[in-house]
Every structure is written in structure tokens, then in C-alpha cells.
PDB file of C-alpha atoms in Angstrom:
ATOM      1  CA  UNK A   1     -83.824 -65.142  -1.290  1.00 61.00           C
ATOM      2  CA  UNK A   2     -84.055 -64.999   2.356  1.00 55.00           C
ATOM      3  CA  UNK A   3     -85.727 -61.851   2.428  1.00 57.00           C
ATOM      4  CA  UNK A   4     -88.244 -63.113  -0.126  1.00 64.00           C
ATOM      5  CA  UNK A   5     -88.955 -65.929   2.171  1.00 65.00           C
ATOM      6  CA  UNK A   6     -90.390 -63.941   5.505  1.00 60.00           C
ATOM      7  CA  UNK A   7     -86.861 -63.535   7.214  1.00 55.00           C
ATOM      8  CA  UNK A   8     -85.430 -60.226   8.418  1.00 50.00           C
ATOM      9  CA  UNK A   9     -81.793 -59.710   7.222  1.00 47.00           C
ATOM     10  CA  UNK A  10     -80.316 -58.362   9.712  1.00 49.00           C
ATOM     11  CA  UNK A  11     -76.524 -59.733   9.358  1.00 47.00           C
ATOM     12  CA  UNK A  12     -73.752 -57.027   8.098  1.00 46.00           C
ATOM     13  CA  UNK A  13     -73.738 -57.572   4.091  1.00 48.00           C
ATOM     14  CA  UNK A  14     -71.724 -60.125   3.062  1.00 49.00           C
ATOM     15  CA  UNK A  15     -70.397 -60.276  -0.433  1.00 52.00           C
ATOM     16  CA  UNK A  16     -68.713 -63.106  -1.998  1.00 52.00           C
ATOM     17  CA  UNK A  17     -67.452 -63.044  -5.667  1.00 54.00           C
ATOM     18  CA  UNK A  18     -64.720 -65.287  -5.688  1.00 53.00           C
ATOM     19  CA  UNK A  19     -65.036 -68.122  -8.396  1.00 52.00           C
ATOM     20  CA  UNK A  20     -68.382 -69.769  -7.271  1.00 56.00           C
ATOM     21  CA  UNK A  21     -71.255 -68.975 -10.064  1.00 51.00           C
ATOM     22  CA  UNK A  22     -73.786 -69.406  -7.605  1.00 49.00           C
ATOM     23  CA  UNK A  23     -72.698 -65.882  -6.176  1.00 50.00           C
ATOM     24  CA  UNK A  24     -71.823 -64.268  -9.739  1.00 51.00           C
ATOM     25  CA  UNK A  25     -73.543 -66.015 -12.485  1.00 52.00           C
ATOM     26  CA  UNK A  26     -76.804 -64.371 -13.094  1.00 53.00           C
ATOM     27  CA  UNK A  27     -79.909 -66.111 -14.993  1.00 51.00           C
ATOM     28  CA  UNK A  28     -79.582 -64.184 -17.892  1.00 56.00           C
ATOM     29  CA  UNK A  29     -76.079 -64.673 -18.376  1.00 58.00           C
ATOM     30  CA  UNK A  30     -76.402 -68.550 -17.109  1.00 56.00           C
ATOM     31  CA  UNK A  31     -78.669 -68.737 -20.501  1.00 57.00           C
ATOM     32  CA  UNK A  32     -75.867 -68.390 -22.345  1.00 56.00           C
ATOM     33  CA  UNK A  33     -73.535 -70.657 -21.226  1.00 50.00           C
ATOM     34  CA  UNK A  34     -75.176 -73.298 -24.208  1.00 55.00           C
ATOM     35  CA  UNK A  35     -73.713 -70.321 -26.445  1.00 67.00           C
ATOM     36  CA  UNK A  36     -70.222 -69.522 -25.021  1.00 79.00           C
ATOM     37  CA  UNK A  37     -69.133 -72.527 -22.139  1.00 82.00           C
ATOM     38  CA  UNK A  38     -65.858 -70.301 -21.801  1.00 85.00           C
ATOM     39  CA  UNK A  39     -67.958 -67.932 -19.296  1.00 83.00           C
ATOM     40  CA  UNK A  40     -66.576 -71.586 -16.865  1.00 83.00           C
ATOM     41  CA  UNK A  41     -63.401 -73.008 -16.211  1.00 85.00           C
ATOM     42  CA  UNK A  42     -62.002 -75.490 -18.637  1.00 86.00           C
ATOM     43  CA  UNK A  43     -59.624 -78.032 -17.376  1.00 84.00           C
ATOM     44  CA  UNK A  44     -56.448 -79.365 -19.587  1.00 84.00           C
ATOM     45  CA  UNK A  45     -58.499 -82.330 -20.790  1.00 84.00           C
ATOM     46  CA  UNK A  46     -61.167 -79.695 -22.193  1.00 86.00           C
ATOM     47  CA  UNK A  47     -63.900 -80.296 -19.599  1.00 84.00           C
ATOM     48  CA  UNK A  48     -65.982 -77.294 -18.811  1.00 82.00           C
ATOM     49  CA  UNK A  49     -66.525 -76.928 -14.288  1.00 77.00           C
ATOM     50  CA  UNK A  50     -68.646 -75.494 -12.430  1.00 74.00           C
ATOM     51  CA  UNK A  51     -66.508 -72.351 -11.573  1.00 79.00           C
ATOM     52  CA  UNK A  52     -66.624 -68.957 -13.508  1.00 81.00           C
ATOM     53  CA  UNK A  53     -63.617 -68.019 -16.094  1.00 87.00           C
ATOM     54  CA  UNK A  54     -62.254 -65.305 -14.567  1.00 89.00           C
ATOM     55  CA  UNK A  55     -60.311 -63.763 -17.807  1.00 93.00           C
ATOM     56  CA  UNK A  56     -63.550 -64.369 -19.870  1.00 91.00           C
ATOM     57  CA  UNK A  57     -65.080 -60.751 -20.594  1.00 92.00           C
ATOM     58  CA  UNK A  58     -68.421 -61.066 -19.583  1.00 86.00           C
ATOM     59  CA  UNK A  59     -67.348 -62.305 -16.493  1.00 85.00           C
ATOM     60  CA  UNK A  60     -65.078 -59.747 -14.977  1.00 88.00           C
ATOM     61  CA  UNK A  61     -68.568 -57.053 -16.374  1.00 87.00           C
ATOM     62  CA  UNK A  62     -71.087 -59.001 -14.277  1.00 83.00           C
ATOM     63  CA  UNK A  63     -68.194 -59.058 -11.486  1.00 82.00           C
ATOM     64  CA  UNK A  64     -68.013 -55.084 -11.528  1.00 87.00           C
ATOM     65  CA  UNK A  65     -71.928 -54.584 -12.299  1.00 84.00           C
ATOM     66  CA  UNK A  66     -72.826 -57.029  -9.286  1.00 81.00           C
ATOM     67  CA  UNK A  67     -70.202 -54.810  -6.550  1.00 83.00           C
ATOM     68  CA  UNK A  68     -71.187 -51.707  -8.319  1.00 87.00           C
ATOM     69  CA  UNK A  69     -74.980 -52.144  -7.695  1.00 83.00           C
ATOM     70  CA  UNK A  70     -74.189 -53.696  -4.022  1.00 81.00           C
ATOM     71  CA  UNK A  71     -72.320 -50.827  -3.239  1.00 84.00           C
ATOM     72  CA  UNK A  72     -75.037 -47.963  -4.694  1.00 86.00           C
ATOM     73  CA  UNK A  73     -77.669 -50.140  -2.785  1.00 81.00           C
ATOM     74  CA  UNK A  74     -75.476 -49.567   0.136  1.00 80.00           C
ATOM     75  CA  UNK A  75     -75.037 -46.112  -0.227  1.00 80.00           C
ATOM     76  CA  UNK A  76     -78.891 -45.823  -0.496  1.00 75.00           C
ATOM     77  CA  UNK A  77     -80.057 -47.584   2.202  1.00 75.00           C
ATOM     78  CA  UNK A  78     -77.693 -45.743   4.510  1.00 76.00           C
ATOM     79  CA  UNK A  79     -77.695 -48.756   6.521  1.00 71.00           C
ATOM     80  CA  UNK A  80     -76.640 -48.271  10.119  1.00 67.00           C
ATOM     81  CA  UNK A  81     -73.562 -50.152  11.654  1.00 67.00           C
ATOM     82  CA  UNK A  82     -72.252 -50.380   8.113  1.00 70.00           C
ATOM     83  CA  UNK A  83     -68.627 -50.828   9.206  1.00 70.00           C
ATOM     84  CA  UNK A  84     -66.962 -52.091   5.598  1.00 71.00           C
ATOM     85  CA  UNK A  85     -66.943 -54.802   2.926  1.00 72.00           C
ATOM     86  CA  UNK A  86     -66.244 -58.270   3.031  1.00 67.00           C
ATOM     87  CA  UNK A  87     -63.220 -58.384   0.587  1.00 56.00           C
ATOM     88  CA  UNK A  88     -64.031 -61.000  -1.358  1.00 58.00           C
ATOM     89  CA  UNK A  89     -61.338 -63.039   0.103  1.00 54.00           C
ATOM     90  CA  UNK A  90     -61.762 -66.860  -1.492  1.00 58.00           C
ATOM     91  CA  UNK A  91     -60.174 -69.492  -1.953  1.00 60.00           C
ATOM     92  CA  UNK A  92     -59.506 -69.883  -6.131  1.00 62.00           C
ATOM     93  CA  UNK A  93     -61.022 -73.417  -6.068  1.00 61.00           C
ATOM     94  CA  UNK A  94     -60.748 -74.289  -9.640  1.00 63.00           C
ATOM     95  CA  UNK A  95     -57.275 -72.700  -9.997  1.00 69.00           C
ATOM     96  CA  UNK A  96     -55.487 -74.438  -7.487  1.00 61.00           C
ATOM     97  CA  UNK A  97     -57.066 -77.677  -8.060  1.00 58.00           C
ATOM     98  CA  UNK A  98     -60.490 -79.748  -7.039  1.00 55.00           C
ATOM     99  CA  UNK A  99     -62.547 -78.195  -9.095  1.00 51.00           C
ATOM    100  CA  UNK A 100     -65.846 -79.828 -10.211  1.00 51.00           C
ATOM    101  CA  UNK A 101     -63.964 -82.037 -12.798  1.00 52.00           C
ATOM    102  CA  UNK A 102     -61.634 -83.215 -10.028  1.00 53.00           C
ATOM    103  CA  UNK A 103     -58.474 -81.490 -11.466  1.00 55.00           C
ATOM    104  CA  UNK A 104     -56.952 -77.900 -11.706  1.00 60.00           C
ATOM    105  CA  UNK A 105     -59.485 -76.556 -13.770  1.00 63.00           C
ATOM    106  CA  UNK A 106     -58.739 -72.630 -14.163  1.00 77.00           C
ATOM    107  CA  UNK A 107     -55.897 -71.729 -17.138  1.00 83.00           C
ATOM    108  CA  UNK A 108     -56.766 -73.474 -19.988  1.00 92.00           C
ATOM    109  CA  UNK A 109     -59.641 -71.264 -21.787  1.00 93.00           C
ATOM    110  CA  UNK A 110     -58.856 -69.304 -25.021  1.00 95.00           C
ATOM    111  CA  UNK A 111     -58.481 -66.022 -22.865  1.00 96.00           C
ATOM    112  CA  UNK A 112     -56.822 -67.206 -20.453  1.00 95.00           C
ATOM    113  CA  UNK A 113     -54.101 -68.537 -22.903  1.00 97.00           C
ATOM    114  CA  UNK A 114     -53.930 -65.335 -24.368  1.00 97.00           C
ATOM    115  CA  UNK A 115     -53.153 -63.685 -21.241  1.00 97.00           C
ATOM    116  CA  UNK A 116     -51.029 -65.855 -20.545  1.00 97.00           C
ATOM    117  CA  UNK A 117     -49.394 -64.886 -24.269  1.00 98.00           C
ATOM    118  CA  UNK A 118     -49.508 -61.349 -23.211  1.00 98.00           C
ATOM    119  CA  UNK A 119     -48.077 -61.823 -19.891  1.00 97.00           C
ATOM    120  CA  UNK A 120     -44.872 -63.686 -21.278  1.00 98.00           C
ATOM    121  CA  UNK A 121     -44.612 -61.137 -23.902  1.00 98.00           C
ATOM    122  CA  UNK A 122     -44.797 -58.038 -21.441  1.00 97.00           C
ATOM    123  CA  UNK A 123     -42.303 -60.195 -18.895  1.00 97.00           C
ATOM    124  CA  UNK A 124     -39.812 -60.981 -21.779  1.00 97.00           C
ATOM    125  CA  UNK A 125     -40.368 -58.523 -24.155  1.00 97.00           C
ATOM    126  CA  UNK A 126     -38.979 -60.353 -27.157  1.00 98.00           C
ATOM    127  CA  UNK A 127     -39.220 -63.583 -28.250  1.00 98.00           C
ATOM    128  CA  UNK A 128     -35.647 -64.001 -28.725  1.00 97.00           C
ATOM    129  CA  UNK A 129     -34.851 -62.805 -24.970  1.00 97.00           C
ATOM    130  CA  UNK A 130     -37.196 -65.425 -23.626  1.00 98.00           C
ATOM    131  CA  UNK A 131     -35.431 -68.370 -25.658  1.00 98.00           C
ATOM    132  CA  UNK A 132     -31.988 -67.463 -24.258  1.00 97.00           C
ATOM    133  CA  UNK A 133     -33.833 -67.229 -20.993  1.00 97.00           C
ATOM    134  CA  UNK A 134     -35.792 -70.682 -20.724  1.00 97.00           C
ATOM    135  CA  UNK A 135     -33.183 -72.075 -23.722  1.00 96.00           C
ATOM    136  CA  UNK A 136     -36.093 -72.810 -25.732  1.00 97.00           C
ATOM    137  CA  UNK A 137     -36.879 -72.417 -29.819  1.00 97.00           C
ATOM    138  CA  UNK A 138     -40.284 -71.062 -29.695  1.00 98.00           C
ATOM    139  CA  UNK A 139     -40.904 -68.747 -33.234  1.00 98.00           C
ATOM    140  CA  UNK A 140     -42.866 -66.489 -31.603  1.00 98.00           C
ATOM    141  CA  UNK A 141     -45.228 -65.848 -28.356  1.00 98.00           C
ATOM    142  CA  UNK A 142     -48.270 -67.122 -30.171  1.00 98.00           C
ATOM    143  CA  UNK A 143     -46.866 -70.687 -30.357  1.00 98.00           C
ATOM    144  CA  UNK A 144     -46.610 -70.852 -26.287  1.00 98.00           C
ATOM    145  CA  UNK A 145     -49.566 -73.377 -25.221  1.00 95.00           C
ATOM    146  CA  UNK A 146     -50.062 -73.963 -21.285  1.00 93.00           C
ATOM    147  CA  UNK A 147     -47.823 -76.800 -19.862  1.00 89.00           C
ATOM    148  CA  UNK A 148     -49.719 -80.250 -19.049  1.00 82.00           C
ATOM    149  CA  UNK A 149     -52.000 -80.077 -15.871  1.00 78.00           C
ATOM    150  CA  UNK A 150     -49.257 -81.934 -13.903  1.00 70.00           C
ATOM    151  CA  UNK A 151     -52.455 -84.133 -11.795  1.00 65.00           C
ATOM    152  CA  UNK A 152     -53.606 -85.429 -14.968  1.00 67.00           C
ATOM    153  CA  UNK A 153     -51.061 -86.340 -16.937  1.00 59.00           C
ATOM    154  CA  UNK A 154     -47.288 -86.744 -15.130  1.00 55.00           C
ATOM    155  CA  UNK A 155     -47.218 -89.436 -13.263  1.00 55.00           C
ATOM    156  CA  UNK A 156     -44.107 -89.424 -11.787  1.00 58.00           C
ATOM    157  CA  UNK A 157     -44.119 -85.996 -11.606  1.00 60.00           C
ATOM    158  CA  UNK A 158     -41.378 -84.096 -13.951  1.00 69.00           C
ATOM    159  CA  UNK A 159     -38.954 -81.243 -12.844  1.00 78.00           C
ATOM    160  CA  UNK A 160     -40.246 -77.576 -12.868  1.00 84.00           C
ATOM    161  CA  UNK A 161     -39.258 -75.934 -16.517  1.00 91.00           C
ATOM    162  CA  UNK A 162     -39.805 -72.293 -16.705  1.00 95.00           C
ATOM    163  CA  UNK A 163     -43.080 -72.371 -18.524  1.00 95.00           C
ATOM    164  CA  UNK A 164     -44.334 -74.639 -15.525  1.00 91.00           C
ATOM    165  CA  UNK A 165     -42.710 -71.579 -13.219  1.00 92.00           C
ATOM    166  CA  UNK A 166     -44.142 -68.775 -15.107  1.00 95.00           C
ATOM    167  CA  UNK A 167     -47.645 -70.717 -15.541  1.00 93.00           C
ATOM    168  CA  UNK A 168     -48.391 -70.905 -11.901  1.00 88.00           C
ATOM    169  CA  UNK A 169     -46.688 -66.951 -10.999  1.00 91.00           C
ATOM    170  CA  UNK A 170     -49.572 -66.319 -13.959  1.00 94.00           C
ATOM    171  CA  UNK A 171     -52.349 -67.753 -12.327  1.00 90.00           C
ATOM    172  CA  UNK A 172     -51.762 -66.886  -9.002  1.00 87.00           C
ATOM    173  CA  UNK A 173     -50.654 -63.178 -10.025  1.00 91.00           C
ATOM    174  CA  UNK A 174     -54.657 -63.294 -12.311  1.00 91.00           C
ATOM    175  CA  UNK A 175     -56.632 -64.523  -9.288  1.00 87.00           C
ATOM    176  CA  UNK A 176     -55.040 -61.346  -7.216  1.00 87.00           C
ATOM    177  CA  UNK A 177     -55.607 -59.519  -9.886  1.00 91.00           C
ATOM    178  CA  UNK A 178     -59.380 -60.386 -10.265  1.00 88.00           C
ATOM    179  CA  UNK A 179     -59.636 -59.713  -6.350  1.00 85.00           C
ATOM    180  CA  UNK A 180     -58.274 -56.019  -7.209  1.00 89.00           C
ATOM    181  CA  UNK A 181     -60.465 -55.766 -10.041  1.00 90.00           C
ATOM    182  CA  UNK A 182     -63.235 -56.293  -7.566  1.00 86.00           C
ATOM    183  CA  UNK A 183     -61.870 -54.219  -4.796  1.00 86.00           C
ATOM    184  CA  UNK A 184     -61.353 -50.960  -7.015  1.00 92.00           C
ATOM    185  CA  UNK A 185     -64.889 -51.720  -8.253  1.00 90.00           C
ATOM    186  CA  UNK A 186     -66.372 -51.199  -4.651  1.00 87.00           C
ATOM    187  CA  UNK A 187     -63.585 -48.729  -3.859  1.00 89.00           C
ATOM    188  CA  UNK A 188     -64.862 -46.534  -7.043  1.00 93.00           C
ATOM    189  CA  UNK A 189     -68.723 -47.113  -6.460  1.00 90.00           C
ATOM    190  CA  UNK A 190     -68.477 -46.374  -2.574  1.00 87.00           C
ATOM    191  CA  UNK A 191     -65.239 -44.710  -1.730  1.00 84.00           C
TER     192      UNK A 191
END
């Protein structure tokens, strides 16, 4: 937008792909978001944010579309001084709490409570295992729902139980892996 304005760009390129839409969201996939409001966080009350789902499909596509054409414009341009990538170090804002709705936001979409299904199951196994484990009776790993957004609805706040444990080790384990994602995306387009 700068350029289109008059301005000569001549900072190192920045790229920042953390949660923001503003930097990831395009207008074509923005149009959607009356169709499919999963493409943004949802919060544990069901409020949709202002920050991008990061286990939603479509979003991790446009994530490795966006570095993949930044890099091949890169590569292109042959820009001198190019020293390296900016990599995409940001703060999860949305997963860690603050979001636009004021609470953790990030966790509680339909994908992300599948991967958060799958994770268990690939940590534990079997179903049985994970009962002894947490000394729970749950019939199997589809009946696993998130834990209560602690912010919202604890007040005092409880004692950790292991799904509180393995809910935050699952977000915080997604968010690096997004940033990988996104680094072996640039990594692959420009080695």
C-alpha cells in the first residue's frame, strides 16, 4: 500500500504472519468469513475475534501461499542487501489471552478440538491408558471437550487437572508448530 501511495520502499522486507488477519487474511478469503467464521478464533463462550484460526485449513494454505509468493518475489527481484527473513516471530495474541473478545480466544474451534482429540490420542495411545493416567472415565477420545477458559468462568481459580495441563502444552506446542509450518514454507520456496 505504501508503494501504491508515491513512497519508495526501501526497508529490508518484513514479513509478519503471526495471528493478525490484517497481515494474512486476504479479500477474497475475508468474503467468506459470512460462510465459515471458523477461518477466526472462537473463544469458550462461542464468540468469533478478530484473530485467524490457525488449525482451520484454509488458513494454514493462505499462510504457505502468502510466504511462498514473498519468497519467489524475492528470489526475482534479486534484491540487494537481502540478508534473511523476518521469522515470523509473534506474540499468539488470541491464544494466550486478550484477544478481541477480551478472553483467551484461540482453542475452542471444531479443528482445533479435533487436534486437540488427535493429540491426546497420539500422546496416550489408548483410551484406557489415558484414564489410568489422569484417573478419569472418558469412553473414548471423541468425548474429550476443552476444559473451561479459566478467565471466564473460575472464579476462584481451581487446581490444574491434566486436561487443563495437556490443553495449554497443546496450544503452545500448535502455535510453534504454525511458526514451523511457516518457516519450512520460506525454507522450501527460497532455500
Amino acid at each position: 500500500s505504501k508503494v501504491n501511495r508515491g513512497y519508495y520502499w526501501k526497508l529490508p522486507l518484513l514479513i509478519q504472519m503471526g495471528t493478525l488477519p490484517f497481515a494474512l487474511v486476504t479479500p477474497k478469503l475475508r468474503g467468506k468469513d459470512q460462510e465459515d467464521k471458523n477461518l477466526f478464533l472462537r473463544d469458550y463462550n462461542g464468540n468469533y475475534g478478530g484473530y485467524v484460526n490457525i488449525w482451520h485449513p484454509e488458513i494454514r494454505r493462505l499462510l504457505q501461499d502468502n510466504l511462498t509468493a514473498v519468497a519467489n518475489y524475492t528470489k526475482a527481484k534479486d534484491i540487494p542487501n537481502f540478508l534473511f527473513y523476518d521469522k515470523l516471530t509473534w506474540e499468539p495474541v488470541g491464544l494466550t489471552g486478550g484477544g478481541d473478545t477480551g478472553v483467551t480466544e484461540g482453542g475452542y474451534n471444531p479443528e482445533a478440538i479435533m487436534a486437540f482429540r488427535l493429540y491426546l490420542k497420539e500422546k496416550f495411545r489408548k483410551i484406557n491408558i489415558m484414564n489410568k493416567t489422569w484417573r478419569t472415565k472418558y469412553p473414548d477420545f471423541e468425548a474429550i471437550e476443552p476444559p473451561p477458559d479459566p478467565f471466564v468462568t473460575q472464579s476462584p481459580r481451581t487446581r490444574a487437572t491434566p486436561l487443563t495441563y495437556e490443553w495449554e502444552v497443546f496450544r503452545r506446542d500448535s502455535y510453534s508448530g504454525y511458526l514451523k509450518l511457516a518457516v519450512d514454507t520460506l525454507r522450501k520456496a527460497d532455500p
